XYZ file of C-alpha atoms in Angstrom:
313
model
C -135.032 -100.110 35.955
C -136.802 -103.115 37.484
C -134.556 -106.171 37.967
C -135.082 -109.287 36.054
C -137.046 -111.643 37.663
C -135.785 -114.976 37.542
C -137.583 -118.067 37.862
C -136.466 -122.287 38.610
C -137.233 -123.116 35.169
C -133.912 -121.678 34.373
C -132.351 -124.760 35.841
C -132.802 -126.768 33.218
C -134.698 -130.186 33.005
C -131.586 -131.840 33.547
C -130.866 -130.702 36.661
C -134.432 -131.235 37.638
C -133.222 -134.922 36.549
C -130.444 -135.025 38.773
C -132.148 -133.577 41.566
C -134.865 -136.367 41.711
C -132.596 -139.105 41.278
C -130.197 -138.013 44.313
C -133.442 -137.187 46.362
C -135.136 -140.558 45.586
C -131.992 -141.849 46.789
C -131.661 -139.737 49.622
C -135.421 -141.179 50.643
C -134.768 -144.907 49.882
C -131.732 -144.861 52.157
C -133.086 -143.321 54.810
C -136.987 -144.219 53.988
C -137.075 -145.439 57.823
C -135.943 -142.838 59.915
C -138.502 -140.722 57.634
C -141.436 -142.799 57.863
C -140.472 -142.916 61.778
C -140.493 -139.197 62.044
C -143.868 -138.521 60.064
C -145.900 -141.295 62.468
C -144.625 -139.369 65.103
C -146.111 -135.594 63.501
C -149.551 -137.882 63.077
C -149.645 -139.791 66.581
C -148.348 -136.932 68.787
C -149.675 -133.446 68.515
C -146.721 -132.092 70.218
C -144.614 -132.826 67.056
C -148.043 -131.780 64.852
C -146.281 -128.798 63.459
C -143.484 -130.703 61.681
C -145.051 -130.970 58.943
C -145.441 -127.396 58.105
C -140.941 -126.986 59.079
C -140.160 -128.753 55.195
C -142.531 -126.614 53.432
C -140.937 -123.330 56.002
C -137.329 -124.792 54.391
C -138.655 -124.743 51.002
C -140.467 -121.230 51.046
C -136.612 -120.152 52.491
C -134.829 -121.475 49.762
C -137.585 -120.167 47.396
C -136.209 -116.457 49.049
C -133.037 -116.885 47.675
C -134.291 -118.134 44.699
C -132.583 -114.817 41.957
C -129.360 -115.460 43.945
C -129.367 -119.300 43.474
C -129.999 -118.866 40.033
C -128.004 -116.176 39.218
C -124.928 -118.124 40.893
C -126.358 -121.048 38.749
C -126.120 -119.442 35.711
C -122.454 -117.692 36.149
C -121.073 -121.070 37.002
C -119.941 -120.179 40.686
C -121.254 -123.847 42.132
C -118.460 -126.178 42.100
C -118.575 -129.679 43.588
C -116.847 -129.334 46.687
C -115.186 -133.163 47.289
C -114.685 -132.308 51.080
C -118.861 -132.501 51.037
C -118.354 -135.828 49.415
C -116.328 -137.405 52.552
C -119.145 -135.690 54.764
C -121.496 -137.446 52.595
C -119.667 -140.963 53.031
C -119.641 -140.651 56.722
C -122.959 -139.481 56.836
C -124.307 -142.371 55.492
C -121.754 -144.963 57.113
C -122.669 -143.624 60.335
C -126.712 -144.380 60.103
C -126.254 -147.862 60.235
C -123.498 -147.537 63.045
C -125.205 -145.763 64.762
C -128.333 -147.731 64.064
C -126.604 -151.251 65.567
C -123.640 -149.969 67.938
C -125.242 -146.562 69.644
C -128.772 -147.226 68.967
C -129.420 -143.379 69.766
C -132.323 -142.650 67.562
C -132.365 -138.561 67.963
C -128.990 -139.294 66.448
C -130.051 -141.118 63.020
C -132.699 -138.079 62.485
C -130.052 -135.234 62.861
C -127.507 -137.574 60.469
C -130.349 -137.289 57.826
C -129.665 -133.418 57.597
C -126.176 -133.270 58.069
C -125.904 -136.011 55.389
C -128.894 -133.249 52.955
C -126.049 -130.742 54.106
C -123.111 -133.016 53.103
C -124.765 -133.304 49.453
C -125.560 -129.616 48.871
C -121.968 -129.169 49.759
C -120.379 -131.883 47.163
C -122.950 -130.830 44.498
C -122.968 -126.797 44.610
C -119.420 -125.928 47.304
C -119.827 -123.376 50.045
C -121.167 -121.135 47.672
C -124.194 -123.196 47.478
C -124.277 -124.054 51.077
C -124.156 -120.124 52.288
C -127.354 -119.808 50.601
C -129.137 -122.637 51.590
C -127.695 -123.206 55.316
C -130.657 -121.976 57.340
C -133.719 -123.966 55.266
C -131.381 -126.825 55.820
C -130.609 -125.894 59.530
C -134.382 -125.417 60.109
C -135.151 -128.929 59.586
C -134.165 -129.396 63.050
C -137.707 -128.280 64.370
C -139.180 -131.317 62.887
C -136.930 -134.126 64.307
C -138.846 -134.788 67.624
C -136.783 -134.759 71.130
C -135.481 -137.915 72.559
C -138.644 -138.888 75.075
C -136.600 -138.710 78.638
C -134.780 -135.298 77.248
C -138.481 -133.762 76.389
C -140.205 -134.984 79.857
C -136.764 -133.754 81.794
C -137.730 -130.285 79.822
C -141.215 -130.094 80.732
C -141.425 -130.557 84.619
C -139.956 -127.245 85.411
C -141.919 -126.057 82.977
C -145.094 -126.997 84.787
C -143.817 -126.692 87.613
C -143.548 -122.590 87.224
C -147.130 -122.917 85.663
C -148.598 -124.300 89.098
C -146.948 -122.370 90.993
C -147.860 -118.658 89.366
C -151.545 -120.116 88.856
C -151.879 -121.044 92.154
C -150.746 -117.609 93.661
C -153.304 -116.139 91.103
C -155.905 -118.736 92.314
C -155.487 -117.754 95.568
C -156.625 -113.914 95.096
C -159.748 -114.616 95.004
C -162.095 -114.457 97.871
C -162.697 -117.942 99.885
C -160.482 -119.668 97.336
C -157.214 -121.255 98.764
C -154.776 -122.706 96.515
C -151.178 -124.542 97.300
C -149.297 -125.833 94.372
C -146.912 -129.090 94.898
C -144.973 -130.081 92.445
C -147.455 -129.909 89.284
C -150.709 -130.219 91.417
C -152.281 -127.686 92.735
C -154.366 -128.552 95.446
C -157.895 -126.040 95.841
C -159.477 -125.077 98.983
C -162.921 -123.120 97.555
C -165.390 -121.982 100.172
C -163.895 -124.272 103.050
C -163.909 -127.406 100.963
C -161.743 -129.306 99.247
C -162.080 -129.548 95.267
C -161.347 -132.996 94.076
C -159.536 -133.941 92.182
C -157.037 -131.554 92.447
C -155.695 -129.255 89.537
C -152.854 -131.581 87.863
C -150.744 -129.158 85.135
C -150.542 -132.449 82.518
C -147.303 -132.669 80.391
C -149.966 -131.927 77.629
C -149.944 -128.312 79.126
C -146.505 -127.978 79.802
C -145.968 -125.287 77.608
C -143.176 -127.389 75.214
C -146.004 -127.800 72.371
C -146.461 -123.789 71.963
C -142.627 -123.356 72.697
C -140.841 -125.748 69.964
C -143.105 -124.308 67.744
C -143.406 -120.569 68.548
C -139.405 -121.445 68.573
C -139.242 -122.743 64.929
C -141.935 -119.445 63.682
C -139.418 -116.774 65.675
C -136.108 -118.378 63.341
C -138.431 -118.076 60.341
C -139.666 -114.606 61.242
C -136.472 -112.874 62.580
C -134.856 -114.825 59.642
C -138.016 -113.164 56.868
C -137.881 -109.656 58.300
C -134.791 -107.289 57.348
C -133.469 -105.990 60.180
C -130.070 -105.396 62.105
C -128.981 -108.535 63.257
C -128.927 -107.737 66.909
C -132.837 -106.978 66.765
C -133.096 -110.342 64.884
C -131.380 -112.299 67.876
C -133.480 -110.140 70.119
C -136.733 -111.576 68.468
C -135.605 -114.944 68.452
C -134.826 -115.131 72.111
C -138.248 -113.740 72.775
C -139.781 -116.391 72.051
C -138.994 -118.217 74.679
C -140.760 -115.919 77.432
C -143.446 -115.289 75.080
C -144.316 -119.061 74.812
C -143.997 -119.727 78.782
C -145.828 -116.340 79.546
C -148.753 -117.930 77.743
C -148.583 -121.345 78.754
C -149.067 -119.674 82.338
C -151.948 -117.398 81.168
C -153.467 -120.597 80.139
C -152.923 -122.814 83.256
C -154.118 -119.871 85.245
C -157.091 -119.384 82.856
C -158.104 -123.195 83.258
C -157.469 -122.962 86.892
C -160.026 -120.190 86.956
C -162.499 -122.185 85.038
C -162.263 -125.496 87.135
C -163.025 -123.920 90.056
C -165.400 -121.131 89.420
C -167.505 -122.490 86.271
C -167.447 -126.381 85.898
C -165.100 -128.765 85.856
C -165.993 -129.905 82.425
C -164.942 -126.743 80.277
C -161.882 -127.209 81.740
C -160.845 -130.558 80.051
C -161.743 -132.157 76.538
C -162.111 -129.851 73.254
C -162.445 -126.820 75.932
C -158.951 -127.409 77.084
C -157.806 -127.641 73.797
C -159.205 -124.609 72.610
C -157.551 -122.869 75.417
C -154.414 -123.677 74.059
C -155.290 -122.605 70.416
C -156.514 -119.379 71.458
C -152.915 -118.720 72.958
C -151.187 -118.516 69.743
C -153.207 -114.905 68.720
C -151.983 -113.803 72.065
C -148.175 -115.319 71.296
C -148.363 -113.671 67.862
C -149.570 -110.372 69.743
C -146.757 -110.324 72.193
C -144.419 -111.151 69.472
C -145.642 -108.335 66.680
C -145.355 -105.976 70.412
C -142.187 -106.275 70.248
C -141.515 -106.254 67.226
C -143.113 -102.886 66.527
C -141.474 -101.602 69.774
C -137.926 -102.249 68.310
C -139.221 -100.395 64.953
C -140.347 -97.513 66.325
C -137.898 -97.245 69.568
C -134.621 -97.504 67.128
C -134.305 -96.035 63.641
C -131.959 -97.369 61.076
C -130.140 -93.868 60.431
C -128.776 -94.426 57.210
C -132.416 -95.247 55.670
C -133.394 -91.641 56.701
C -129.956 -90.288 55.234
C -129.969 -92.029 51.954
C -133.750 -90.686 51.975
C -133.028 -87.822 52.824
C -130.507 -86.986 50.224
C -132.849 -88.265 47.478
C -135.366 -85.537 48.328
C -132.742 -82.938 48.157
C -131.861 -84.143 44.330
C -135.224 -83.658 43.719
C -135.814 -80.242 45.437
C -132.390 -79.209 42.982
C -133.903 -79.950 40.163
């Protein structure tokens, strides 16, 4: 018997009603913060990829679309008045914080805990188990505070030079010393100006926060145990600064032994596009590695006694 599909029509058009009201309210009070956010996807391409995080949260909420409805339809979402209070403080804080702490990372995050406040009030913890992580995942789009970001990317760069400069300096008559995020390169007895300088742009912190966001949405999208789940989401990490020193390394090799040009401009940035295959490789490695190393044992029991119903009859 194939289970009845169900689809968001079944909400009705006047909850469809209610749900654009609340979220053209949602928007007008907090229409700044938002606009804020967006010029800051379109002016720096290290936030770039939050636009694609909503339309991630949506496509989550879309997977849980039978049980929503299903819940819908049986009545089980009751306003929960404790998201209500959540929701008053929510927005009571945005212009505190707005005038007293004048913390801006702080008036993003309120904007989801006050979307998290209302899915409470309106649907109760029945609601909010279902919807917690497209909610959650909103997080990837809020951009870090500036001094928090460039504190995150020196060591990053820092590593970078100094594994690209010990690779650099394999090769015959080439000499190469990092300091700091410069590497400095001796080739053939003479200096190479200017020297290598690892750029915050190459950092690595572009391909992490967003490799970051895809492993939540991929550990979260395939069924598996949970432990293999956290295992894939921590890999990301590695996987993202493994790359970023592949490319350093690669545009070290470049510099020196081709031009200087195809190391900079569109070059460089197609460099750093052509590490995301290689993240996704790593990532599907291990992936497949935890499939195939460890078998779920009560898929091949529960298979294994349907085959011996079969063989009975």
């Amino acid at each position: 018997m194939i289970a009845d599909k169900h689809q968001w029509r079944e909400l009705g058009v006047h909850n469809y009603i209610k749900i654009l009201i609340i979220g053209g309210l949602f928007c007008f009070l907090f229409r700044n913060e938002i606009e804020s956010v967006v010029d800051r996807w379109l002016i720096d391409s290290s936030w770039s990829h939050g636009f694609l995080i909503p339309l991630f949260s949506l496509y989550f909420v879309n997977q849980r679309k039978d049980e929503i409805l299903r819940c819908a339809r049986k009545g089980d979402f009751r306003a929960n008045y404790l998201g209500l209070f959540f929701l008053i403080c929510g927005i009571l804080f945005y212009p505190f914080n707005i005038v007293h702490l004048r913390y801006g990372y702080l008036s993003s995050l309120d904007i989801i805990a006050t979307l998290g406040a209302i899915v409470l009030f309106l649907g109760g913890w029945k609601l909010v188990k279902l919807t917690w992580l497209p909610i959650t995942f909103l997080v990837f789009a809020v951009p870090l505070p500036e001094r928090f970001y460039r504190e995150l990317t020196i060591p990053m760069r820092q590593w970078a030079a100094a594994v690209a400069s010990g690779l650099l300096d394999l090769v015959p008559q080439l000499e190469a010393m990092a300091s700091g995020v410069v590497i400095d390169v001796f080739y053939k007895g003479e200096p190479l100006e200017p020297p290598l300088d690892v750029a915050e742009a190459c950092s690595g912190m572009r391909l992490l926060m967003a490799f970051l966001a895809l492993g939540v949405a991929m550990a979260y999208l395939h069924y598996r145990p949970l432990w293999q789940r956290i295992v894939l989401l921590v890999s990301t990490v590695p996987i993202a600064i493994f790359c970023n020193i592949v490319r350093v390394t690669i545009t070290g090799f470049i510099y020196v032994l081709i031009h200087p040009k195809y190391a900079q401009g569109i070059y460089h940035d197609m460099l750093g596009i052509a590490m995301l295959p290689l993240a996704f490789g790593l990532y599907g490695a291990v992936a497949w590695f935890m499939s195939s190393l460890f078998i779920d044992e009560s898929g091949a029991v529960a298979e294994d006694i349907v085959v011996r119903k079969k063989n009975m009859r």
